[in-house]
GROMACS .gro file of N, CA and C in nm:
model
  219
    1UNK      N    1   0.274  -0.907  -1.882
    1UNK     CA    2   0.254  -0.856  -1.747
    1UNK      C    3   0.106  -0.835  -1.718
    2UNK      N    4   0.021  -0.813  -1.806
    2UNK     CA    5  -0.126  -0.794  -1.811
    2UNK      C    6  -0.191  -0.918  -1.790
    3UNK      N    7  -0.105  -1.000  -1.833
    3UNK     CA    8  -0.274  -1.104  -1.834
    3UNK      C    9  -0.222  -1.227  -1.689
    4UNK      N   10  -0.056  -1.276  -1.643
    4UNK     CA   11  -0.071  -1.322  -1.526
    4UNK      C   12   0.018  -1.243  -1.468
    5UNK      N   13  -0.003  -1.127  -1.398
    5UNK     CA   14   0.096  -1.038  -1.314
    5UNK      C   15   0.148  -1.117  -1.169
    6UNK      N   16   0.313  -1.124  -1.162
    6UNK     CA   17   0.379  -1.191  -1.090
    6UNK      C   18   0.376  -1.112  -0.947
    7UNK      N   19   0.377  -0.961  -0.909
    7UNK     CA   20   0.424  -0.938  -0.826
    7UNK      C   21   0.257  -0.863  -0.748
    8UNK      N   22   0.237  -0.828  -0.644
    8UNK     CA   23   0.108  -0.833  -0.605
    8UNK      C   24   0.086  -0.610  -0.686
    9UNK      N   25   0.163  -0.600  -0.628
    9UNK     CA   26   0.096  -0.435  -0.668
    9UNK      C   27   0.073  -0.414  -0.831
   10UNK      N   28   0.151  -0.547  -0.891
   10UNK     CA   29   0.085  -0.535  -1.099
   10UNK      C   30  -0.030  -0.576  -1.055
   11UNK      N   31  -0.041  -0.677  -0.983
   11UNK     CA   32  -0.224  -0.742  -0.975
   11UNK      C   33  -0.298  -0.636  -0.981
   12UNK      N   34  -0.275  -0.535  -0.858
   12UNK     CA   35  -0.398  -0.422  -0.838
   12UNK      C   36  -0.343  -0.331  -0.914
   13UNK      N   37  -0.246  -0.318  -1.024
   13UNK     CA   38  -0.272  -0.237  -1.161
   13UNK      C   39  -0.342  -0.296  -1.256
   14UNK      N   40  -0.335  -0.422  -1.267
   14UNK     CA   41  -0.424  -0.504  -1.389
   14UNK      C   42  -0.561  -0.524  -1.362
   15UNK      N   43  -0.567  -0.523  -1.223
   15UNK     CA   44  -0.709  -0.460  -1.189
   15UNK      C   45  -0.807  -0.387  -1.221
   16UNK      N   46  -0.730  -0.306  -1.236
   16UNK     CA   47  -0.769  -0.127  -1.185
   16UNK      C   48  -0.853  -0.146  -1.321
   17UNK      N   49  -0.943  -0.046  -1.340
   17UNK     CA   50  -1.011   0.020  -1.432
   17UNK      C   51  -0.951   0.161  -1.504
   18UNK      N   52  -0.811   0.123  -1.488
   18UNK     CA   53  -0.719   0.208  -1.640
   18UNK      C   54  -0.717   0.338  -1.487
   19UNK      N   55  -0.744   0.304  -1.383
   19UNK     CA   56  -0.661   0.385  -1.319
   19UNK      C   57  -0.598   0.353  -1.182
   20UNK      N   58  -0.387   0.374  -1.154
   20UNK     CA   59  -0.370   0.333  -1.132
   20UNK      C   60  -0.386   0.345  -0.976
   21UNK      N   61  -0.394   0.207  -0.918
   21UNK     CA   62  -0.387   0.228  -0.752
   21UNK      C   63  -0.258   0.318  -0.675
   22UNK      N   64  -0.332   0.347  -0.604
   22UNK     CA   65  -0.196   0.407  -0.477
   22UNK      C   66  -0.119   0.282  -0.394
   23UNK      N   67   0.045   0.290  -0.440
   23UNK     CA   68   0.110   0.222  -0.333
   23UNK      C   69   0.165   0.288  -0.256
   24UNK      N   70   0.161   0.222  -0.188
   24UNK     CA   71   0.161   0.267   0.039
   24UNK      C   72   0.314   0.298  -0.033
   25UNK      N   73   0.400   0.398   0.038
   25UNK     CA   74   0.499   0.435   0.060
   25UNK      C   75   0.554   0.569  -0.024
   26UNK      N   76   0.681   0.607  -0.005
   26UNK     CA   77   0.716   0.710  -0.100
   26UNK      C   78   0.806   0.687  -0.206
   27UNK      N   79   0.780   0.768  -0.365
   27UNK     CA   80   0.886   0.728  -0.445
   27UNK      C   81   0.994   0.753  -0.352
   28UNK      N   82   1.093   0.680  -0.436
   28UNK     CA   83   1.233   0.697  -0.377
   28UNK      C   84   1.295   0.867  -0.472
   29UNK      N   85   1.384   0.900  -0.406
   29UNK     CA   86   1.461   1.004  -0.470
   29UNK      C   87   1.538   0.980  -0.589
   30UNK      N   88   1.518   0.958  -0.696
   30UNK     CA   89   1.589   0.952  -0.798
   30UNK      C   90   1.740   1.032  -0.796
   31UNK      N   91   1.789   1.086  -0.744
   31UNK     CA   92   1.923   1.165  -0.770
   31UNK      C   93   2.000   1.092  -0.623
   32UNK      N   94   1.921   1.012  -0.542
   32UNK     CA   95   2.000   0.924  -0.463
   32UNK      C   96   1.904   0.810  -0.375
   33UNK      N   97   1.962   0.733  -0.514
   33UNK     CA   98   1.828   0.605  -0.474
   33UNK      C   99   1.875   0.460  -0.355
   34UNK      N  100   1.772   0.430  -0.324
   34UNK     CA  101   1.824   0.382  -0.180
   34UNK      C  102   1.881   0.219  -0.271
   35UNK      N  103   1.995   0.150  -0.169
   35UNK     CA  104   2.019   0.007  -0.212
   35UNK      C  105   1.937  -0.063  -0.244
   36UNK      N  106   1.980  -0.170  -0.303
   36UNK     CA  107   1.894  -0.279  -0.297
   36UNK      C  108   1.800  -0.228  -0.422
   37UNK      N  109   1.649  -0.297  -0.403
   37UNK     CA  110   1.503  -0.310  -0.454
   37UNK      C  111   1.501  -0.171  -0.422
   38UNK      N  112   1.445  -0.124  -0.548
   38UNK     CA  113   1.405   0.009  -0.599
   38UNK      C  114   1.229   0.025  -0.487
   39UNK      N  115   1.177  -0.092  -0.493
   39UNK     CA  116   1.045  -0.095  -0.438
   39UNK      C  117   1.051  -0.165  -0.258
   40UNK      N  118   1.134  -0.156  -0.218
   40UNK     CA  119   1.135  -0.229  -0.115
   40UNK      C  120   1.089  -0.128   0.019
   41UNK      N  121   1.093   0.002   0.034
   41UNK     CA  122   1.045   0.050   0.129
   41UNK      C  123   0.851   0.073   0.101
   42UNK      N  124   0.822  -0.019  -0.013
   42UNK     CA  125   0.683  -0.017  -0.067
   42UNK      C  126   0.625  -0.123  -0.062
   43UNK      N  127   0.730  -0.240  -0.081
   43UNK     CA  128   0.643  -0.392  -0.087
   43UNK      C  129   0.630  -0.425   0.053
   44UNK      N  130   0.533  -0.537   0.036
   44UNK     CA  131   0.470  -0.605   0.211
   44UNK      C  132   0.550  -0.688   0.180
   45UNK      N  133   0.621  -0.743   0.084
   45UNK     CA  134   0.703  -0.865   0.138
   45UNK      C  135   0.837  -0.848   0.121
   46UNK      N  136   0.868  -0.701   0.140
   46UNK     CA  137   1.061  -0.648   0.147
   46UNK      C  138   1.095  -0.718   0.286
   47UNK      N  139   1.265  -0.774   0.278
   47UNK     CA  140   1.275  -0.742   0.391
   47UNK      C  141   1.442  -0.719   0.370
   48UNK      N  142   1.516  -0.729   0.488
   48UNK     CA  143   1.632  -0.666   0.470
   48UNK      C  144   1.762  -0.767   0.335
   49UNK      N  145   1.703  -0.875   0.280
   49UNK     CA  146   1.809  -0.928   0.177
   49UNK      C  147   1.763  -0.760   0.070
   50UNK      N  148   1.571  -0.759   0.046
   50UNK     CA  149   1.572  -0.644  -0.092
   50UNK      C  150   1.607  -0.540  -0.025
   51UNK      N  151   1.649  -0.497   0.058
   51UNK     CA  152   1.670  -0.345   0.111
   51UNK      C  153   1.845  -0.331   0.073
   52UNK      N  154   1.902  -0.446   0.080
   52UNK     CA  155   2.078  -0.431   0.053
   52UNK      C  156   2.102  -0.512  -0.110
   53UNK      N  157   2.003  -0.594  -0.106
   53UNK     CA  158   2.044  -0.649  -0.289
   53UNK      C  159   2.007  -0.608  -0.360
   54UNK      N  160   2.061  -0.545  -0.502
   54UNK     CA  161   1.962  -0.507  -0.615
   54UNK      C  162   1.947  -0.627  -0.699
   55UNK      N  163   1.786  -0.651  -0.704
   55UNK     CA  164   1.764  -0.786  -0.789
   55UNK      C  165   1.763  -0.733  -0.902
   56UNK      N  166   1.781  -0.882  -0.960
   56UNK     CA  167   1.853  -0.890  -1.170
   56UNK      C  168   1.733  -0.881  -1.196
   57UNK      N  169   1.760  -0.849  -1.278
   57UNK     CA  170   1.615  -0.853  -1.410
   57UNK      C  171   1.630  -1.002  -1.453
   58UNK      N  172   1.515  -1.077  -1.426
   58UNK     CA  173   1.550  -1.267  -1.515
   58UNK      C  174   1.394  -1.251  -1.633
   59UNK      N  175   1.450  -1.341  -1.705
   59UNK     CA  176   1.325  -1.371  -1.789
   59UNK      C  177   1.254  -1.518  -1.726
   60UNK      N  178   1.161  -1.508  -1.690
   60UNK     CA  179   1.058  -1.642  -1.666
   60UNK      C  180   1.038  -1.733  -1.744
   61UNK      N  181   0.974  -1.867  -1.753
   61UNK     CA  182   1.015  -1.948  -1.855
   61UNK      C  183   0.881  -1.905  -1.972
   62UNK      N  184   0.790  -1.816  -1.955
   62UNK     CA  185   0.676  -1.775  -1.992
   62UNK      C  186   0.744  -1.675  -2.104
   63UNK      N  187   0.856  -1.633  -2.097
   63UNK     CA  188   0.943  -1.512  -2.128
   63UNK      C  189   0.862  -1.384  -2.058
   64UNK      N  190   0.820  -1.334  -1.972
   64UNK     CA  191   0.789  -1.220  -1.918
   64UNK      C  192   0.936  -1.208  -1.862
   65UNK      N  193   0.931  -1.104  -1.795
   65UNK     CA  194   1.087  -1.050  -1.732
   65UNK      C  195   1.032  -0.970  -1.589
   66UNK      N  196   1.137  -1.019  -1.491
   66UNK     CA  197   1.109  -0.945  -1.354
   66UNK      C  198   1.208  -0.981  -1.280
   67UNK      N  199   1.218  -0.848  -1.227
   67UNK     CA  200   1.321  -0.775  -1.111
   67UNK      C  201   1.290  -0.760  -0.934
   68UNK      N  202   1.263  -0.923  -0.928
   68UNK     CA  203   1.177  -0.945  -0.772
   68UNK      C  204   1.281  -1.042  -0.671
   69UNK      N  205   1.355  -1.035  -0.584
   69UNK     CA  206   1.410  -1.147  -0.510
   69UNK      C  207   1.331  -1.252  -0.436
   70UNK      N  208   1.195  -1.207  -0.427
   70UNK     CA  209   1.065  -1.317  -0.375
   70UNK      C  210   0.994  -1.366  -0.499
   71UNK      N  211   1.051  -1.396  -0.665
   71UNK     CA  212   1.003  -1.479  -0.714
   71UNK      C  213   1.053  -1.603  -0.802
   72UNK      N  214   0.988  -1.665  -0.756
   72UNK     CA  215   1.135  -1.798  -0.839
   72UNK      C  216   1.127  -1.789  -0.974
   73UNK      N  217   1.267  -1.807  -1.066
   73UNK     CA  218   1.257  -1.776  -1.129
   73UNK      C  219   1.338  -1.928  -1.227
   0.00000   0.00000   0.00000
């Protein structure tokens, strides 16, 4: 995940200088978490498929692993 980060907000963690950026939005409530993408009221590229689907976890052919419905996998 460090050295080619798939989804844009790892980019500006792998960025960072060991500290992490602020993403735009609010955690979600853990004791009643919304459908779908855990990150979708956070990502710029949610739209209503991640707001009602919860994406799988796939392994890439790189073997990294990610839980994104905007990345081919």
């Amino acid at each position: 995940a460090y050295e080619i980060p798939k989804r844009d907000w790892s980019s500006d963690v792998c960025s960072s200088d060991l500290r992490l950026p602020a993403i735009p939005g609010s955690v979600p409530d853990l004791r009643n978490l919304p459908m779908g993408c855990r990150f979708s009221d956070r990502c710029p590229l949610a739209d209503e498929t991640c707001r009602s689907t919860d994406p799988a976890l796939a392994t890439l052919p790189d073997g990294r692993r990610v839980a994104c419905l905007k990345v081919p996998t």
